Amino acid sequence: MKRIVLLLLATMLVSPALWASSAAPAVRAEHAWIRLLPGDLPAAGYMVLENLSDKPHRLVSVSSADFGSVMMHKSVRSSGVQHMEHVDNVVVPAHGKIEFKPGGYHLMLMQRAQPLKPGQVAVLILKFADTGDLSVGFKIRPANASSD
Amino acid sequence: MLFRLPRFLAHGTLLALTMLALAACGGSKTEWQLNDVTGHLPDLHFDMTGDNGQPMTADALKGKVVMMFFGYTHCPDVCPLSLTHLHTVMQRLGKLADQVRIVFVSVDPKRDTPEMLHGYVRAFDKHAVGLTGSVKQVRKLTKAYRVVFNTDPPDNHGNYEVSHSSAVFIFDRQGRARLISGSADNMPAIEHDVKQLIEESS
């Protein structure tokens, strides 16, 4: 319960766009979860971004008080070889969706600020080029989870 | 009971039963859903360090069906996904999973110490084993199975990525290389074929 209140407060404080305008936020994030790996290993973040507006919106960076470094990556498999590509920004098309999911786009989360456990929620701030920040609670899930 | 049935039905049932019996005895060819590589790759053989910190060879896995693939613990997306998929296969195998081992071979022995691997593989499945070793030992094993890997130069923070083949190699209980799956994604096919390998007499 306390966590939900804190999350709500964090959302209110950090996303003025959500509360200042009378219109609904341009982009919504759902099914946000983090695959937690043991120790200080990089964790992966996943979500579904939905653009509710008429204009495309560009996600340019992600940050978090829980992780010192958050990068956007895309897993690519070509000729049977896996590698990751760094992603600078992701455009969510007007009235469209972009999925960050295992095997594709993902957030690489490093430098954990404090120990985390499955069941907790980490707050990540999604920064867009031309619309307000989106503060999103990511469910922490165990290493062998398949979804949120 | 057969005697009471009309003659044609009795014969038909007998024919059907005979065909089933023949199929069960291997009278028809075994169907594999993954790529059958029997005879094309070396038997499972390696000299590495297990995730318990002790030297380990393929002898330790004799009698088990082995699903082997290559990756590294600092890979946040694909390697955990592969391990999760193979864990799902193990769950679906139920009691049969005791006859199977997941073997995760590190292509990043510099960072993947036995301790690191131990916590990592166990976070996914209790029947998962991690292998690490010297760069030379890793290269020998990857070369045997035509697996490629490439270590990127580190960034300012010392982080680096290792690109690697995604294939899963499946060995029977005698350590013979039998099947390859392009990745761990095709869980139903992997489950189907692993079950058949478990049920093979020899």
Coordinates of C-alpha atoms in Angstrom, one line a residue:
Chain A
M1 CA 0.0 0.0 0.0
K2 CA 2.8 2.4 1.0
R3 CA 4.6 1.6 -2.3
I4 CA 1.5 2.4 -4.3
V5 CA 1.2 5.8 -2.5
L6 CA 4.9 6.5 -3.1
L7 CA 4.5 5.5 -6.7
L8 CA 1.5 7.8 -7.1
L9 CA 3.4 10.7 -5.5
A10 CA 6.5 10.1 -7.7
T11 CA 4.2 10.1 -10.8
M12 CA 2.6 13.4 -9.7
L13 CA 5.9 15.1 -8.9
V14 CA 7.8 14.0 -11.9
S15 CA 5.2 14.3 -14.7
P16 CA 3.9 17.8 -14.7
A17 CA 2.6 17.2 -18.2
L18 CA 0.2 14.6 -16.9
W19 CA -1.4 17.1 -14.5
A20 CA -0.9 20.5 -16.1
S21 CA -2.8 19.8 -19.2
S22 CA -6.4 18.9 -19.3
A23 CA -5.8 16.4 -22.2
A24 CA -4.7 12.8 -21.6
P25 CA -0.9 12.1 -21.8
A26 CA 0.3 11.5 -25.4
V27 CA 2.1 8.3 -24.6
R28 CA 1.1 5.5 -22.2
A29 CA 3.3 2.7 -20.9
E30 CA 1.9 -0.7 -20.0
H31 CA 3.1 -4.2 -18.9
A32 CA 6.4 -2.6 -17.7
W33 CA 8.7 -5.2 -16.0
I34 CA 12.3 -5.8 -15.2
R35 CA 14.0 -9.2 -15.4
L36 CA 16.2 -9.2 -12.4
L37 CA 19.5 -11.1 -12.6
P38 CA 21.6 -12.1 -9.6
G39 CA 24.2 -9.8 -8.0
D40 CA 25.0 -6.7 -9.9
L41 CA 24.5 -8.2 -13.4
P42 CA 22.8 -5.9 -15.9
A43 CA 19.0 -6.3 -15.7
A44 CA 16.6 -5.9 -18.7
G45 CA 13.5 -3.7 -18.8
Y46 CA 10.5 -4.3 -21.0
M47 CA 7.2 -2.4 -21.7
V48 CA 4.6 -1.6 -24.3
L49 CA 4.5 2.1 -25.4
E50 CA 1.2 3.3 -26.8
N51 CA 0.9 6.6 -28.6
L52 CA -2.6 7.9 -28.1
S53 CA -2.1 11.1 -30.1
D54 CA -2.0 12.2 -33.7
K55 CA 1.7 12.9 -33.8
P56 CA 4.6 10.5 -33.6
H57 CA 6.6 10.9 -30.3
R58 CA 10.3 10.1 -29.9
L59 CA 11.6 8.4 -26.8
V60 CA 15.1 9.8 -26.3
S61 CA 16.3 8.6 -23.0
V62 CA 15.4 6.7 -19.8
S63 CA 16.7 7.3 -16.3
S64 CA 16.0 6.0 -12.8
A65 CA 16.9 6.6 -9.2
D66 CA 17.3 2.9 -8.9
F67 CA 19.9 2.4 -11.6
G68 CA 23.0 4.6 -12.3
S69 CA 22.8 3.7 -16.0
V70 CA 19.9 3.0 -18.3
M71 CA 20.5 2.4 -22.0
M72 CA 18.2 1.4 -24.9
H73 CA 19.3 -1.6 -26.9
K74 CA 17.9 -3.9 -29.5
S75 CA 18.8 -7.6 -29.8
V76 CA 19.5 -8.6 -33.3
R77 CA 20.1 -12.1 -34.8
S78 CA 21.6 -12.4 -38.2
S79 CA 23.1 -15.6 -39.7
G80 CA 22.6 -17.4 -36.4
V81 CA 24.7 -14.9 -34.4
Q82 CA 23.2 -12.8 -31.6
H83 CA 24.3 -9.3 -30.8
M84 CA 22.9 -6.1 -29.3
E85 CA 22.7 -2.7 -31.1
H86 CA 22.7 0.5 -29.1
V87 CA 19.5 2.5 -29.8
D88 CA 19.6 6.3 -29.6
N89 CA 15.9 6.9 -29.7
V90 CA 12.7 5.1 -30.6
V91 CA 9.7 6.7 -32.4
V92 CA 6.3 5.6 -31.3
P93 CA 4.1 6.2 -34.3
A94 CA 0.8 8.2 -34.0
H95 CA -1.9 5.9 -32.7
G96 CA 0.6 3.2 -32.7
K97 CA 2.6 0.9 -30.3
I98 CA 6.2 0.0 -29.8
E99 CA 7.0 -3.1 -27.8
F100 CA 10.1 -3.5 -25.7
K101 CA 10.2 -7.3 -25.3
P102 CA 12.6 -10.1 -24.9
G103 CA 14.6 -10.7 -28.1
G104 CA 13.9 -7.2 -29.3
Y105 CA 14.0 -3.7 -27.9
H106 CA 15.0 -3.6 -24.3
L107 CA 16.4 -1.3 -21.6
M108 CA 19.7 -2.4 -20.2
L109 CA 19.8 -1.4 -16.5
M110 CA 23.2 -1.2 -14.7
Q111 CA 24.7 0.1 -11.5
R112 CA 21.9 -0.8 -9.2
A113 CA 21.6 1.9 -6.5
Q114 CA 20.4 -0.5 -4.0
P115 CA 19.5 -4.2 -3.8
L116 CA 16.2 -5.1 -5.5
K117 CA 13.9 -8.1 -5.1
P118 CA 11.2 -9.6 -7.2
G119 CA 7.8 -8.2 -6.1
Q120 CA 9.2 -4.6 -5.7
V121 CA 8.6 -1.8 -8.2
A122 CA 11.3 0.4 -9.7
V123 CA 10.4 3.8 -11.1
L124 CA 11.9 4.7 -14.5
I125 CA 11.5 8.1 -16.2
L126 CA 10.9 8.0 -19.9
K127 CA 12.0 11.3 -21.6
F128 CA 10.4 12.2 -24.9
A129 CA 11.7 14.8 -27.4
D130 CA 8.5 16.8 -27.6
T131 CA 6.1 15.8 -24.9
G132 CA 6.2 15.4 -21.2
D133 CA 8.2 12.9 -19.2
L134 CA 6.5 9.7 -18.3
S135 CA 7.2 8.2 -15.0
V136 CA 6.6 4.4 -15.0
G137 CA 6.6 1.8 -12.4
F138 CA 8.4 -1.4 -13.6
K139 CA 7.5 -4.6 -11.8
I140 CA 10.6 -6.5 -10.7
R141 CA 10.3 -10.1 -11.8
P142 CA 12.7 -13.1 -11.3
A143 CA 15.3 -14.2 -13.8
N144 CA 13.1 -16.9 -15.4
A145 CA 9.9 -14.8 -15.8
S146 CA 8.2 -14.5 -19.1
S147 CA 6.2 -11.4 -18.6
D148 CA 4.9 -8.9 -16.1
Chain B
M1 CA -14.4 -59.9 -27.6
L2 CA -13.1 -59.8 -31.2
F3 CA -14.9 -63.0 -31.9
R4 CA -18.3 -61.3 -31.5
L5 CA -17.6 -58.5 -33.9
P6 CA -18.4 -58.8 -37.6
R7 CA -15.5 -60.3 -39.4
F8 CA -14.4 -57.2 -41.3
L9 CA -14.3 -55.1 -38.1
A10 CA -12.2 -57.8 -36.4
H11 CA -9.7 -57.8 -39.2
G12 CA -9.6 -54.1 -39.4
T13 CA -8.9 -53.8 -35.7
L14 CA -6.2 -56.4 -35.9
L15 CA -4.6 -54.6 -38.8
A16 CA -4.7 -51.2 -37.0
L17 CA -3.2 -52.8 -33.9
T18 CA -0.4 -54.4 -35.9
M19 CA 0.4 -51.1 -37.6
L20 CA 0.6 -49.4 -34.2
A21 CA 2.8 -52.1 -32.8
L22 CA 5.1 -51.8 -35.8
A23 CA 5.3 -48.1 -35.4
A24 CA 6.1 -48.4 -31.7
C25 CA 8.9 -50.9 -32.4
G26 CA 10.5 -48.4 -34.8
G27 CA 9.1 -50.1 -37.9
S28 CA 8.5 -46.5 -39.1
K29 CA 11.3 -43.8 -39.1
T30 CA 11.5 -41.6 -36.0
E31 CA 10.3 -38.1 -36.8
W32 CA 12.4 -35.2 -35.5
Q33 CA 11.1 -31.6 -35.4
L34 CA 14.5 -30.0 -35.0
N35 CA 17.5 -30.4 -37.4
D36 CA 18.9 -33.9 -37.3
V37 CA 22.7 -33.7 -37.2
T38 CA 23.4 -37.3 -36.2
G39 CA 26.9 -38.2 -37.3
H40 CA 27.8 -34.7 -38.3
L41 CA 29.2 -33.2 -35.1
P42 CA 31.6 -34.6 -32.5
D43 CA 30.3 -36.4 -29.4
L44 CA 30.1 -34.2 -26.3
H45 CA 33.6 -33.7 -25.1
F46 CA 35.1 -30.9 -23.0
D47 CA 37.6 -30.0 -20.4
M48 CA 36.2 -27.0 -18.5
T49 CA 35.4 -25.7 -15.1
G50 CA 31.9 -26.3 -13.7
D51 CA 30.0 -23.7 -11.8
N52 CA 31.0 -25.5 -8.6
G53 CA 34.5 -24.4 -9.3
Q54 CA 35.7 -28.0 -10.0
P55 CA 37.1 -29.4 -13.3
M56 CA 34.4 -30.9 -15.3
T57 CA 34.3 -33.2 -18.4
A58 CA 31.4 -34.6 -20.4
D59 CA 31.6 -37.8 -18.3
A60 CA 29.7 -36.0 -15.6
L61 CA 26.7 -35.7 -18.1
K62 CA 26.7 -39.3 -19.3
G63 CA 23.2 -40.8 -19.0
K64 CA 21.5 -37.4 -19.4
V65 CA 20.0 -35.8 -22.5
V66 CA 21.9 -32.5 -22.8
M67 CA 20.7 -29.1 -24.2
M68 CA 23.8 -27.0 -24.6
F69 CA 24.1 -23.4 -25.7
F70 CA 26.6 -20.5 -25.5
G71 CA 26.3 -17.1 -23.9
Y72 CA 27.5 -14.9 -21.1
T73 CA 26.0 -13.6 -17.8
H74 CA 26.3 -9.9 -18.7
C75 CA 23.9 -10.4 -21.5
P76 CA 20.6 -8.9 -20.2
D77 CA 18.2 -10.0 -22.9
V78 CA 18.8 -12.9 -25.1
C79 CA 20.7 -15.3 -22.9
P80 CA 18.2 -15.0 -20.0
L81 CA 15.4 -15.5 -22.6
S82 CA 17.1 -18.7 -23.9
L83 CA 17.5 -20.0 -20.4
T84 CA 13.9 -19.1 -19.6
H85 CA 12.7 -21.0 -22.7
L86 CA 14.7 -24.1 -21.8
H87 CA 13.5 -23.9 -18.2
T88 CA 9.9 -23.8 -19.7
V89 CA 10.8 -27.0 -21.6
M90 CA 12.0 -28.6 -18.4
Q91 CA 8.8 -27.6 -16.6
R92 CA 6.7 -29.2 -19.4
L93 CA 8.8 -32.4 -19.2
G94 CA 7.8 -32.7 -15.5
K95 CA 9.4 -35.8 -13.9
L96 CA 11.3 -36.5 -17.2
A97 CA 13.3 -33.3 -16.6
D98 CA 15.5 -35.3 -14.1
Q99 CA 16.9 -37.1 -17.2
V100 CA 17.9 -33.8 -18.8
R101 CA 20.5 -31.1 -18.2
I102 CA 20.8 -27.6 -19.5
V103 CA 24.4 -26.7 -20.1
F104 CA 25.3 -23.0 -20.4
V105 CA 28.8 -22.4 -21.8
S106 CA 30.3 -19.0 -21.2
V107 CA 31.9 -17.2 -24.0
D108 CA 33.1 -14.5 -21.6
P109 CA 35.3 -16.5 -19.2
K110 CA 37.0 -13.3 -18.1
R111 CA 33.9 -12.1 -16.2
D112 CA 32.1 -15.4 -15.8
T113 CA 33.8 -17.0 -12.9
P114 CA 32.3 -20.3 -11.5
E115 CA 30.7 -18.4 -8.6
M116 CA 29.1 -15.9 -11.1
L117 CA 27.8 -18.8 -13.3
H118 CA 26.5 -20.8 -10.3
G119 CA 24.1 -18.0 -9.1
Y120 CA 23.2 -17.2 -12.6
V121 CA 22.2 -20.7 -14.0
R122 CA 20.5 -21.6 -10.7
A123 CA 18.2 -18.5 -11.0
F124 CA 16.7 -20.2 -14.0
D125 CA 16.6 -24.0 -13.5
K126 CA 17.8 -26.4 -10.9
H127 CA 19.1 -28.7 -13.6
A128 CA 21.1 -26.1 -15.3
V129 CA 24.9 -26.3 -15.3
G130 CA 27.4 -23.5 -16.1
L131 CA 30.8 -24.1 -17.8
T132 CA 33.7 -21.7 -17.9
G133 CA 37.4 -22.1 -18.2
S134 CA 40.4 -20.6 -19.9
V135 CA 39.9 -18.7 -23.2
K136 CA 41.8 -21.6 -24.9
Q137 CA 39.3 -24.2 -23.4
V138 CA 36.3 -22.1 -24.5
R139 CA 37.7 -21.7 -28.0
K140 CA 38.3 -25.4 -28.3
L141 CA 34.7 -26.2 -27.4
T142 CA 33.2 -23.5 -29.6
K143 CA 35.3 -24.6 -32.5
A144 CA 34.2 -28.2 -32.2
Y145 CA 30.6 -27.1 -32.7
R146 CA 31.3 -24.3 -35.2
V147 CA 30.1 -21.7 -32.7
V148 CA 31.3 -18.2 -33.3
F149 CA 31.7 -15.5 -30.7
N150 CA 33.3 -12.1 -30.7
T151 CA 34.2 -10.0 -27.7
D152 CA 33.8 -6.2 -28.3
P153 CA 36.3 -3.7 -26.9
P154 CA 35.2 -2.3 -23.5
D155 CA 33.7 1.1 -23.2
N156 CA 34.8 3.8 -20.8
H157 CA 33.2 1.9 -17.9
G158 CA 34.8 -1.4 -18.8
N159 CA 31.5 -2.8 -20.1
Y160 CA 31.5 -4.9 -23.3
E161 CA 29.2 -7.1 -25.3
V162 CA 30.0 -10.5 -26.7
S163 CA 28.2 -11.5 -29.8
H164 CA 27.6 -15.3 -30.1
S165 CA 25.8 -18.0 -32.0
S166 CA 22.3 -18.7 -30.8
A167 CA 22.0 -22.4 -31.6
V168 CA 21.1 -25.0 -29.0
F169 CA 22.9 -28.3 -29.4
I170 CA 21.1 -31.5 -28.2
F171 CA 23.0 -34.6 -27.2
D172 CA 21.6 -38.0 -26.4
R173 CA 22.3 -40.0 -23.2
Q174 CA 25.4 -41.5 -24.8
G175 CA 26.8 -38.0 -25.5
R176 CA 26.2 -38.2 -29.3
A177 CA 25.3 -34.9 -31.0
R178 CA 21.8 -35.5 -32.4
L179 CA 19.9 -32.2 -33.0
I180 CA 20.3 -28.5 -33.4
S181 CA 17.7 -25.8 -32.8
G182 CA 18.5 -22.4 -34.3
S183 CA 17.6 -20.9 -31.0
A184 CA 15.8 -21.8 -27.8
D185 CA 12.5 -20.2 -29.1
N186 CA 11.0 -23.3 -30.5
M187 CA 10.0 -24.8 -27.2
P188 CA 7.4 -27.3 -28.5
A189 CA 9.8 -28.8 -31.0
I190 CA 12.6 -29.0 -28.4
E191 CA 10.3 -30.6 -25.9
H192 CA 9.1 -33.1 -28.5
D193 CA 12.5 -34.2 -29.6
V194 CA 14.0 -34.2 -26.1
K195 CA 11.2 -36.6 -25.0
Q196 CA 12.0 -38.9 -27.9
L197 CA 15.7 -38.9 -26.9
I198 CA 14.8 -39.7 -23.3
E199 CA 12.7 -42.6 -24.5
E200 CA 15.4 -44.0 -26.8
S201 CA 16.7 -47.3 -25.5
S202 CA 20.3 -46.8 -26.8

